[in-house]
Short mmCIF file of N, CA and C in Angstrom, two decimals:
data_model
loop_
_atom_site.label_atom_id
_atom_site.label_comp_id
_atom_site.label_asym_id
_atom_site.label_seq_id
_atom_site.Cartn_x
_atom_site.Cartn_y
_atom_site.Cartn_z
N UNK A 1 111.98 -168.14 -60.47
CA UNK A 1 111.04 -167.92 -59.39
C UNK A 1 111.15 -169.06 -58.37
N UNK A 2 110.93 -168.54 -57.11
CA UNK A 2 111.03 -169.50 -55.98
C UNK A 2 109.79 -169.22 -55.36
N UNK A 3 109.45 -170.22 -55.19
CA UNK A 3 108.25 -170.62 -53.94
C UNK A 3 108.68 -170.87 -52.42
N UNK A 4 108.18 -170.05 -51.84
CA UNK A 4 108.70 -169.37 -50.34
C UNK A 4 107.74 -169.81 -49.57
N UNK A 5 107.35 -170.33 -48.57
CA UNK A 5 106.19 -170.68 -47.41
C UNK A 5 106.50 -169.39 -46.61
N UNK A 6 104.82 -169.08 -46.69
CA UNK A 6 104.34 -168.16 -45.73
C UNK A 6 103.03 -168.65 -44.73
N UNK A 7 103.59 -168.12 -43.36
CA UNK A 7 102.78 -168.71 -42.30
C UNK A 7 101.35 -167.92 -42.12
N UNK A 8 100.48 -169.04 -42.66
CA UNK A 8 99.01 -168.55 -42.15
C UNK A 8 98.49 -168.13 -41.11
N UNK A 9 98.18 -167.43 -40.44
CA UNK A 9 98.22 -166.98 -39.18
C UNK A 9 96.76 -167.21 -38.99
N UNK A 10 95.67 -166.65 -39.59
CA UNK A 10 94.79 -167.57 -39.19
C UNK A 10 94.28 -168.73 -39.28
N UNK A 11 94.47 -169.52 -40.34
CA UNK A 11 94.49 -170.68 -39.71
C UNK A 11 95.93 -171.59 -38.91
N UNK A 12 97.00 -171.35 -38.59
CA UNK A 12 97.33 -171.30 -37.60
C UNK A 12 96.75 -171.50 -36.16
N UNK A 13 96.02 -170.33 -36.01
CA UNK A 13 95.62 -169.57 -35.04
C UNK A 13 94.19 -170.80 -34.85
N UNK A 14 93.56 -171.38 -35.53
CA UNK A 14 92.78 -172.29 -35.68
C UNK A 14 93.19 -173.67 -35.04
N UNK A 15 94.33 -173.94 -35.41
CA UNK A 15 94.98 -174.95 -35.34
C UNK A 15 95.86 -175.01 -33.79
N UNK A 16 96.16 -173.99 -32.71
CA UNK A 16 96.46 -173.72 -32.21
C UNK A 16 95.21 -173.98 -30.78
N UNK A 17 94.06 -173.44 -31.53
CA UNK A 17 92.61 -173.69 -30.39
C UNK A 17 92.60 -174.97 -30.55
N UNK A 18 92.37 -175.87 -31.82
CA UNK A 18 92.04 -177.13 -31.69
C UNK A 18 92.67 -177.90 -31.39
N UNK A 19 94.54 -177.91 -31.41
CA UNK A 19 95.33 -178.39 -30.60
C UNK A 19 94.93 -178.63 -29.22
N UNK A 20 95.08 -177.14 -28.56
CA UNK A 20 94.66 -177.01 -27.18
C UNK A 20 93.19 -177.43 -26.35
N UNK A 21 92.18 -177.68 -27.56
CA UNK A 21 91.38 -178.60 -26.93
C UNK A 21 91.68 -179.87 -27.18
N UNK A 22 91.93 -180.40 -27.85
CA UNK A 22 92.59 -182.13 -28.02
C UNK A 22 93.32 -182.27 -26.58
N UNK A 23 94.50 -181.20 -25.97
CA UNK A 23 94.98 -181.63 -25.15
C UNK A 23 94.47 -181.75 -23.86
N UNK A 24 92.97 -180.80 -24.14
CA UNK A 24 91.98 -180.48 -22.50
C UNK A 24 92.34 -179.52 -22.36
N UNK A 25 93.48 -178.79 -22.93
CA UNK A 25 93.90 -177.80 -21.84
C UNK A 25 92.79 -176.07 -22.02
N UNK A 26 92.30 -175.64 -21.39
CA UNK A 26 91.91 -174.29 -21.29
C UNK A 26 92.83 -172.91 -21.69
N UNK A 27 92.80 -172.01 -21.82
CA UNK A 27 92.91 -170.40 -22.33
C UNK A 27 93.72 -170.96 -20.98
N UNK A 28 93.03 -170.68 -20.03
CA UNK A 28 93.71 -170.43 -18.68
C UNK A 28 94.86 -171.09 -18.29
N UNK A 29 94.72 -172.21 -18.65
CA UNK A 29 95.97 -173.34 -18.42
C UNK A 29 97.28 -172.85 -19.00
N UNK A 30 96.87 -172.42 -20.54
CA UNK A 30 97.99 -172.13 -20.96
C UNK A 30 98.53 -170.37 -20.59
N UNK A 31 97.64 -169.92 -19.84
CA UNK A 31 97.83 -168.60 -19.64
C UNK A 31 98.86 -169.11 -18.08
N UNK A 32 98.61 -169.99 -17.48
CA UNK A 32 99.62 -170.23 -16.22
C UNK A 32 100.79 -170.58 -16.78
N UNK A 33 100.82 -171.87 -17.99
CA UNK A 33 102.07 -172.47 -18.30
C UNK A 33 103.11 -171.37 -18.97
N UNK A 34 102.74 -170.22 -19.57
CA UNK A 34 103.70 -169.31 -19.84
C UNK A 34 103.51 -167.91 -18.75
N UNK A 35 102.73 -167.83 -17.74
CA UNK A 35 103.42 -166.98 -16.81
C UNK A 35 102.70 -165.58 -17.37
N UNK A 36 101.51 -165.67 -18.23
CA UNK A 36 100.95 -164.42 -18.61
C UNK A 36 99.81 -163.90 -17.36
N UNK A 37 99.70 -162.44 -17.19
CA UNK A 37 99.48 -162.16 -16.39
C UNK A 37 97.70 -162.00 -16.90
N UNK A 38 97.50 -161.93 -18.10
CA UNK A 38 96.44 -161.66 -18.87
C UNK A 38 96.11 -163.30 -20.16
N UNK A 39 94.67 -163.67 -20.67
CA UNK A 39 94.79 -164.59 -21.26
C UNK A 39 95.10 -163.81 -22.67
N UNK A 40 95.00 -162.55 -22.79
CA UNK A 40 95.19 -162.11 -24.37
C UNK A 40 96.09 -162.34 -25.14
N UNK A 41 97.35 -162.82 -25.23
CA UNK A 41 98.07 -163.62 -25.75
C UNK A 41 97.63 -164.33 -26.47
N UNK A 42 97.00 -165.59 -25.16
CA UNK A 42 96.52 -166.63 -26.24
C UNK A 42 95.31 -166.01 -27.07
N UNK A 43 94.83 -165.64 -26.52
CA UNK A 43 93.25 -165.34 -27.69
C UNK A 43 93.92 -164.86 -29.18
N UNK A 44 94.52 -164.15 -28.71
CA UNK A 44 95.25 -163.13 -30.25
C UNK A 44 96.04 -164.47 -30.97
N UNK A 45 96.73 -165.23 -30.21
CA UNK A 45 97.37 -166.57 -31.13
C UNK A 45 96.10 -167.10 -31.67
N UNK A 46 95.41 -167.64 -30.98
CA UNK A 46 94.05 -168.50 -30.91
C UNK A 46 93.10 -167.87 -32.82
N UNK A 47 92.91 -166.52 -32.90
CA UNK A 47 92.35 -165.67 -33.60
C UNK A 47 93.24 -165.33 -34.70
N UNK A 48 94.46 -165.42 -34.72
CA UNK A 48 95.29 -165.25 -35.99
C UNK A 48 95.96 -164.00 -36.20
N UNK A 49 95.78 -163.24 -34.85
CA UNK A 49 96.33 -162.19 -35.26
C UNK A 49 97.49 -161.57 -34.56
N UNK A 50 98.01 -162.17 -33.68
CA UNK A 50 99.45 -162.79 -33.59
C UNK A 50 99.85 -164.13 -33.32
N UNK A 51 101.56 -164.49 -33.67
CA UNK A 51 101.59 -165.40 -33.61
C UNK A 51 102.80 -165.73 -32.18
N UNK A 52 102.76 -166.61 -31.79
CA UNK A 52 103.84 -166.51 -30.96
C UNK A 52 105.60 -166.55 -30.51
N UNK A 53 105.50 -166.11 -29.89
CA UNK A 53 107.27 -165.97 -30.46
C UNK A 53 108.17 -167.52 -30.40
N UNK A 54 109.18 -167.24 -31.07
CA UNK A 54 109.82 -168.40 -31.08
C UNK A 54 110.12 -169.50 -29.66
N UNK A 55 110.37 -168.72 -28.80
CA UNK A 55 110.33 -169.50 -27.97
C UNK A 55 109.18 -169.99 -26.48
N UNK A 56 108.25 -169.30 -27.21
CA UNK A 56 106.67 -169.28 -27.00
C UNK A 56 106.15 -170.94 -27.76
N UNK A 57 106.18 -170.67 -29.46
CA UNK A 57 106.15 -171.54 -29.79
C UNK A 57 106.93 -173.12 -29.55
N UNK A 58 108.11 -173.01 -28.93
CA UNK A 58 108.76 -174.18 -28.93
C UNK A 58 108.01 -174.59 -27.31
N UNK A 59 107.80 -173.87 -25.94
CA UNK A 59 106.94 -173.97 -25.27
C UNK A 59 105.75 -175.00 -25.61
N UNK A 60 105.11 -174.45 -26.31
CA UNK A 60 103.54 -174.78 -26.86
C UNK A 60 103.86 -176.10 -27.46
N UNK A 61 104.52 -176.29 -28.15
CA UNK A 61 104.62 -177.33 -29.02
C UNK A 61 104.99 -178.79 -27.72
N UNK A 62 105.95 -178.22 -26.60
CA UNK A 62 106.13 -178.91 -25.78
C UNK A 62 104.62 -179.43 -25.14
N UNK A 63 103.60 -178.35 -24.67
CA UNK A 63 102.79 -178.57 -24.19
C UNK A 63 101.99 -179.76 -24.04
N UNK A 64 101.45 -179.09 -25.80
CA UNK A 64 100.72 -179.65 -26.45
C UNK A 64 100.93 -180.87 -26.88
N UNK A 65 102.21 -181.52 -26.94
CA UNK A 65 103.18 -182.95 -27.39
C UNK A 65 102.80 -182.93 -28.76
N UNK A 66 103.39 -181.75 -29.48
CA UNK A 66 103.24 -181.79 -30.79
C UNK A 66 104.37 -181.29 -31.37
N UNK A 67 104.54 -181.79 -32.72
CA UNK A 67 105.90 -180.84 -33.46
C UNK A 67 105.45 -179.18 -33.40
N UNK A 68 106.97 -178.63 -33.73
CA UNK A 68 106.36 -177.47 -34.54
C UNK A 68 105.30 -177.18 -35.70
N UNK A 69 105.57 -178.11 -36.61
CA UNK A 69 104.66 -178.28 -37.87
C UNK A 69 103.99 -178.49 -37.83
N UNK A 70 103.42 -178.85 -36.36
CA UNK A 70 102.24 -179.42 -36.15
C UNK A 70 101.18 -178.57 -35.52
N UNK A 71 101.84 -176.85 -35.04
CA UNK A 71 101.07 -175.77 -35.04
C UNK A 71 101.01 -175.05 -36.06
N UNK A 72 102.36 -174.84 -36.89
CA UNK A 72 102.34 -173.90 -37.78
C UNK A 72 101.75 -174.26 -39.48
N UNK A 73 100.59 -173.35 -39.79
CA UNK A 73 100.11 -173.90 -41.35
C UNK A 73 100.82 -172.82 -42.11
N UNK A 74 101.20 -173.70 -42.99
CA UNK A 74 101.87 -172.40 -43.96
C UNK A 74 101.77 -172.93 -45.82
N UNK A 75 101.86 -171.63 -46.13
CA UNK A 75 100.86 -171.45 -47.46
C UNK A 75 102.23 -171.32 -48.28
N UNK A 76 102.26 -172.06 -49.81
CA UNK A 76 103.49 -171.84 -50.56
C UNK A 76 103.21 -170.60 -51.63
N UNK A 77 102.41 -169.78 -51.23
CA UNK A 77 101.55 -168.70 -52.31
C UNK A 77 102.84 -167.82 -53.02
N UNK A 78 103.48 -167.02 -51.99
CA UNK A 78 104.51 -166.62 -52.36
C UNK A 78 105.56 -166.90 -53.43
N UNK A 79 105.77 -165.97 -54.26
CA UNK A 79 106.82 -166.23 -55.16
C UNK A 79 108.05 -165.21 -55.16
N UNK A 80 109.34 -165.13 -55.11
CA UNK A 80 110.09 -163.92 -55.77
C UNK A 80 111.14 -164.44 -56.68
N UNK A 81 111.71 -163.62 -56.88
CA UNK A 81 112.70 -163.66 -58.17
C UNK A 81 113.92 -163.74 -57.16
N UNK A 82 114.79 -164.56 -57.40
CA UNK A 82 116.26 -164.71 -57.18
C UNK A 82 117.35 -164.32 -57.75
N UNK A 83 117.44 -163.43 -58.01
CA UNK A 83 119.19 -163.41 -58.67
C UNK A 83 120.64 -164.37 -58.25
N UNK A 84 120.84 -164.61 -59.83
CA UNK A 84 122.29 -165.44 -58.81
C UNK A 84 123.73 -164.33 -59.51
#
């Protein structure tokens, strides 16, 4: 058995709001810095119930002056079986 990390999305999504207030920045701010025409993006990141795409996330992480790891929480719950 292997232990696999799986990404929490809501808290993530937690971690993502409280980032973005540490940095000051507003829904809105980050709704200009990626060019969304709507803030629902972020809310749905923000809420856990999506997450953002890869190069969304590497964005954000820029933003925010944080690692990746430093948005993403991830859970080692997961297990499967490996064959060799």
């Amino acid at each position: 058995m292997v232990n696999l990390p799986t990404i929490d999305m809501i808290r993530t999504g937690q971690n993502i709001a409280r980032l973005r207030k540490q940095a000051g920045l507003s829904v809105r701010d980050l709704q200009d810095v990626f060019g969304f025409a709507t803030p629902q993006a972020i809310y749905k990141w923000q809420q856990g119930v999506a997450l953002p795409t890869i190069d969304n996330l590497v964005v954000l992480a820029a933003v925010l002056q944080v690692r990746l790891d430093d948005i993403l929480v991830t859970d080692k719950a997961a297990q499967i079986q490996i064959s060799a």
